[in-house]
Each structure stands twice: as structure tokens, then as C-alpha cells.
XYZ file of N, CA and C in Angstrom:
306
model
N 116.246 52.734 39.451
C 117.358 51.986 39.989
C 118.628 52.457 39.287
N 119.727 52.471 40.031
C 121.021 52.914 39.523
C 122.031 51.783 39.662
N 122.761 51.522 38.586
C 123.876 50.569 38.611
C 125.161 51.378 38.646
N 126.069 50.991 39.518
C 127.361 51.660 39.608
C 128.457 50.619 39.432
N 129.395 50.932 38.567
C 130.540 50.066 38.331
C 131.772 50.796 38.829
N 132.490 50.148 39.749
C 133.720 50.692 40.305
C 134.856 49.750 39.924
N 135.909 50.304 39.352
C 137.087 49.514 38.996
C 138.320 50.169 39.599
N 139.267 49.334 40.053
C 140.509 49.845 40.633
C 141.631 48.846 40.349
N 142.881 49.344 40.284
C 143.994 48.450 40.008
C 144.373 47.635 41.243
N 144.841 46.433 41.002
C 145.437 45.620 42.064
C 146.809 45.171 41.556
N 147.725 44.862 42.455
C 149.064 44.482 42.013
C 149.051 43.233 41.131
N 149.890 43.247 40.109
C 150.053 42.076 39.261
C 150.464 40.894 40.133
N 149.902 39.747 39.859
C 150.196 38.557 40.656
C 149.212 38.318 41.784
N 148.290 39.252 41.987
C 147.263 39.061 43.008
C 146.411 37.867 42.615
N 146.101 37.014 43.581
C 145.329 35.805 43.305
C 143.860 35.989 43.659
N 143.059 35.103 43.116
C 141.628 35.107 43.431
C 141.418 34.892 44.925
N 142.185 34.015 45.527
C 142.050 33.783 46.970
C 142.372 35.043 47.771
N 143.379 35.795 47.361
C 143.708 37.046 48.053
C 142.580 38.056 47.916
N 142.025 38.153 46.720
C 140.908 39.078 46.516
C 139.693 38.642 47.315
N 139.387 37.348 47.299
C 138.242 36.840 48.062
C 138.408 37.180 49.536
N 139.603 36.980 50.072
C 139.847 37.266 51.486
C 139.629 38.753 51.790
N 140.150 39.632 50.935
C 139.970 41.074 51.143
C 138.496 41.453 51.039
N 137.805 40.892 50.061
C 136.397 41.210 49.870
C 135.542 40.688 51.026
N 135.859 39.506 51.522
C 135.091 38.959 52.649
C 135.247 39.818 53.897
N 136.409 40.440 54.066
C 136.604 41.361 55.194
C 135.785 42.633 55.007
N 135.617 43.058 53.776
C 134.875 44.276 53.456
C 133.358 44.087 53.504
N 132.887 42.921 53.123
C 131.456 42.679 52.915
C 130.545 43.049 54.092
N 130.896 42.726 55.327
C 129.967 43.045 56.428
C 129.598 44.521 56.521
N 130.476 45.412 56.088
C 130.185 46.850 56.154
C 129.045 47.266 55.234
N 128.699 46.425 54.281
C 127.685 46.787 53.294
C 126.331 46.132 53.550
N 126.229 45.276 54.524
C 124.989 44.523 54.747
C 123.807 45.404 55.118
N 124.025 46.502 55.793
C 122.923 47.352 56.238
C 122.973 48.761 55.655
N 123.626 48.933 54.512
C 123.696 50.248 53.878
C 122.332 50.566 53.269
N 121.753 51.675 53.702
C 120.429 52.069 53.246
C 120.398 52.272 51.736
N 119.407 51.708 51.100
C 119.132 51.828 49.671
C 120.143 51.122 48.761
N 121.083 50.373 49.342
C 121.951 49.510 48.534
C 121.203 48.198 48.342
N 120.837 47.898 47.114
C 120.058 46.698 46.825
C 120.939 45.465 46.739
N 122.107 45.602 46.120
C 123.052 44.485 46.037
C 124.425 45.005 45.646
N 125.426 44.185 45.947
C 126.805 44.496 45.591
C 127.470 43.202 45.169
N 128.184 43.256 44.063
C 128.919 42.106 43.548
C 130.385 42.510 43.442
N 131.252 41.788 44.120
C 132.683 42.054 44.051
C 133.254 41.442 42.778
N 134.206 42.141 42.160
C 134.741 41.741 40.860
C 136.260 41.595 40.899
N 136.777 40.692 40.088
C 138.222 40.531 39.901
C 138.456 39.937 38.525
N 139.321 40.568 37.746
C 139.566 40.076 36.388
C 140.596 38.954 36.319
N 141.116 38.539 37.461
C 142.089 37.451 37.493
C 143.509 37.911 37.268
N 143.705 39.224 37.146
C 145.039 39.713 36.851
C 145.363 40.990 37.622
N 144.940 42.143 37.109
C 145.364 43.411 37.705
C 144.224 44.385 38.002
N 142.986 43.912 37.943
C 141.863 44.828 38.158
C 140.819 44.210 39.076
N 140.462 44.963 40.086
C 139.375 44.580 40.971
C 138.265 45.595 40.846
N 137.184 45.334 41.554
C 136.097 46.290 41.514
C 134.844 45.754 42.161
N 133.758 46.446 41.886
C 132.459 46.038 42.412
C 131.363 46.604 41.528
N 130.265 45.884 41.495
C 129.063 46.306 40.780
C 127.970 46.459 41.822
N 127.406 47.648 41.908
C 126.391 47.972 42.911
C 125.056 48.249 42.222
N 123.973 47.893 42.891
C 122.639 48.336 42.491
C 122.060 49.152 43.642
N 121.674 50.376 43.323
C 121.133 51.322 44.300
C 119.691 51.652 43.943
N 118.908 52.018 44.936
C 117.518 52.385 44.669
C 117.405 53.779 44.052
N 118.330 54.699 44.393
C 118.272 56.050 43.832
C 119.663 56.569 43.478
N 119.701 57.467 42.525
C 120.972 58.103 42.142
C 121.512 58.952 43.293
N 120.639 59.650 43.995
C 121.082 60.510 45.096
C 121.830 59.704 46.154
N 121.315 58.540 46.475
C 121.980 57.694 47.469
C 123.334 57.226 46.953
N 123.373 56.789 45.699
C 124.639 56.333 45.114
C 125.658 57.468 45.109
N 125.244 58.629 44.671
C 126.174 59.756 44.610
C 126.674 60.155 45.993
N 125.812 60.084 46.995
C 126.257 60.448 48.343
C 127.208 59.398 48.916
N 127.049 58.133 48.519
C 127.954 57.078 48.989
C 129.345 57.242 48.382
N 129.398 57.503 47.082
C 130.673 57.609 46.373
C 131.217 59.037 46.469
N 131.521 59.461 47.679
C 131.974 60.829 47.922
C 133.507 60.916 47.941
N 134.031 62.076 48.265
C 135.479 62.289 48.285
C 136.164 61.393 49.313
N 135.538 61.165 50.447
C 136.122 60.294 51.473
C 136.259 58.872 50.951
N 135.221 58.382 50.280
C 135.267 57.041 49.673
C 136.398 56.969 48.649
N 136.481 57.964 47.758
C 137.511 57.982 46.714
C 138.911 57.997 47.328
N 139.113 58.818 48.356
C 140.416 58.895 49.028
C 140.788 57.568 49.681
N 139.821 56.906 50.313
C 140.097 55.627 50.978
C 140.517 54.565 49.964
N 139.817 54.485 48.835
C 140.193 53.498 47.822
C 141.527 53.845 47.174
N 141.777 55.120 46.952
C 143.053 55.542 46.375
C 144.199 55.158 47.306
N 144.014 55.375 48.598
C 145.042 55.006 49.572
C 145.235 53.495 49.621
N 144.142 52.752 49.592
C 144.209 51.293 49.695
C 144.864 50.658 48.469
N 144.544 51.163 47.270
C 144.993 50.502 46.043
C 146.037 51.290 45.258
N 146.411 52.485 45.722
C 147.491 53.225 45.092
C 147.111 54.012 43.854
N 145.856 54.013 43.494
C 145.374 54.781 42.341
C 143.889 55.053 42.560
N 143.386 56.149 42.014
C 141.962 56.441 42.209
C 141.083 55.425 41.489
N 139.941 55.099 42.082
C 139.014 54.182 41.420
C 138.328 54.865 40.247
N 137.888 54.064 39.301
C 137.080 54.578 38.186
C 135.622 54.245 38.508
N 134.764 55.237 38.501
C 133.352 55.070 38.824
C 132.501 55.419 37.618
N 131.596 54.536 37.248
C 130.607 54.798 36.204
C 129.238 54.473 36.771
N 128.258 55.372 36.534
C 126.899 55.124 37.002
C 125.938 55.121 35.823
N 124.929 54.242 35.927
C 123.980 54.040 34.846
C 122.560 53.957 35.394
N 121.606 54.518 34.678
C 120.191 54.270 34.950
C 119.892 52.833 34.521
N 119.010 52.162 35.231
C 118.599 50.802 34.877
C 117.122 50.858 34.479
N 116.831 51.040 33.191
C 115.441 51.158 32.771
C 114.699 49.824 32.741
N 115.427 48.725 32.577
C 114.827 47.391 32.540
C 115.797 46.436 33.218
N 115.269 45.507 34.009
C 116.120 44.508 34.665
C 115.475 43.131 34.557
N 116.293 42.121 34.452
C 115.850 40.732 34.433
C 116.564 40.011 35.563
N 115.831 39.318 36.396
C 116.405 38.555 37.501
C 115.903 37.125 37.394
N 116.630 36.287 36.693
C 116.211 34.908 36.490
C 116.231 34.090 37.774
N 117.114 34.446 38.722
C 117.158 33.699 39.983
C 115.889 33.938 40.779
N 115.484 35.189 40.933
C 114.263 35.503 41.673
C 113.045 34.914 40.976
N 113.006 34.968 39.659
C 111.902 34.419 38.900
C 111.798 32.915 39.111
N 112.931 32.228 39.095
C 112.939 30.772 39.288
C 112.437 30.408 40.684
N 112.848 31.176 41.701
C 112.399 30.903 43.070
C 110.891 31.086 43.207
N 110.358 32.100 42.546
C 108.923 32.370 42.627
C 108.098 31.288 41.939
N 108.665 30.615 40.977
C 107.929 29.592 40.238
C 108.002 28.222 40.903
N 108.834 28.065 41.904
C 108.946 26.756 42.584
C 107.752 26.447 43.431
């Protein structure tokens, strides 16, 4: 499994409600992306937005985060996104575990 962290600048003064609205418009495009296990939208409450993705394979993640993706985010937010990818050797999911024990 691969974790990808994407961070990008947002204008100072951007509110959580504005970010939520933008993210809700974006979310439907990711519902059927092959090998995307989950995506969490992020906002630091000030000047940085982003997303945390879990992918089944590195190849899929790398093919998703291509030059077209980078150009689109750069155009949308005025600066290139920062992308970091990590192997996930161990994972804990307390929500899934709790559901299974009910």
C-alpha cells in the first residue's frame, strides 16, 4: 500500500467552509478511481490545503500524479503542489476493527 501526501497553498483568509465547498465539488471524481483505497481532504485552517491518499500500488499512484495533474493543480492554486509518497508497511484501522467487533 502507498500513502501519498499532497500539499498546496491557498489564499490567506480562506475559510473552512470555502475549502469544504471546493472539496465537495471535487470528491465525486474520485469515487471510482481504480486502486484508490481512500482520500482525505486536508486544510490547515490558514494557507495550506491538500489531500492524503491511500493507493493499492505505487505504479497506480505514480501514474495518477502525472504532469497533467501537476499542471491542473498549479493553475488552480497558483503554485505547484508538493507531493510525497510513502510505503505503508503496517496500518491500523480502529474504525474497521470496531465495526467488525459489533
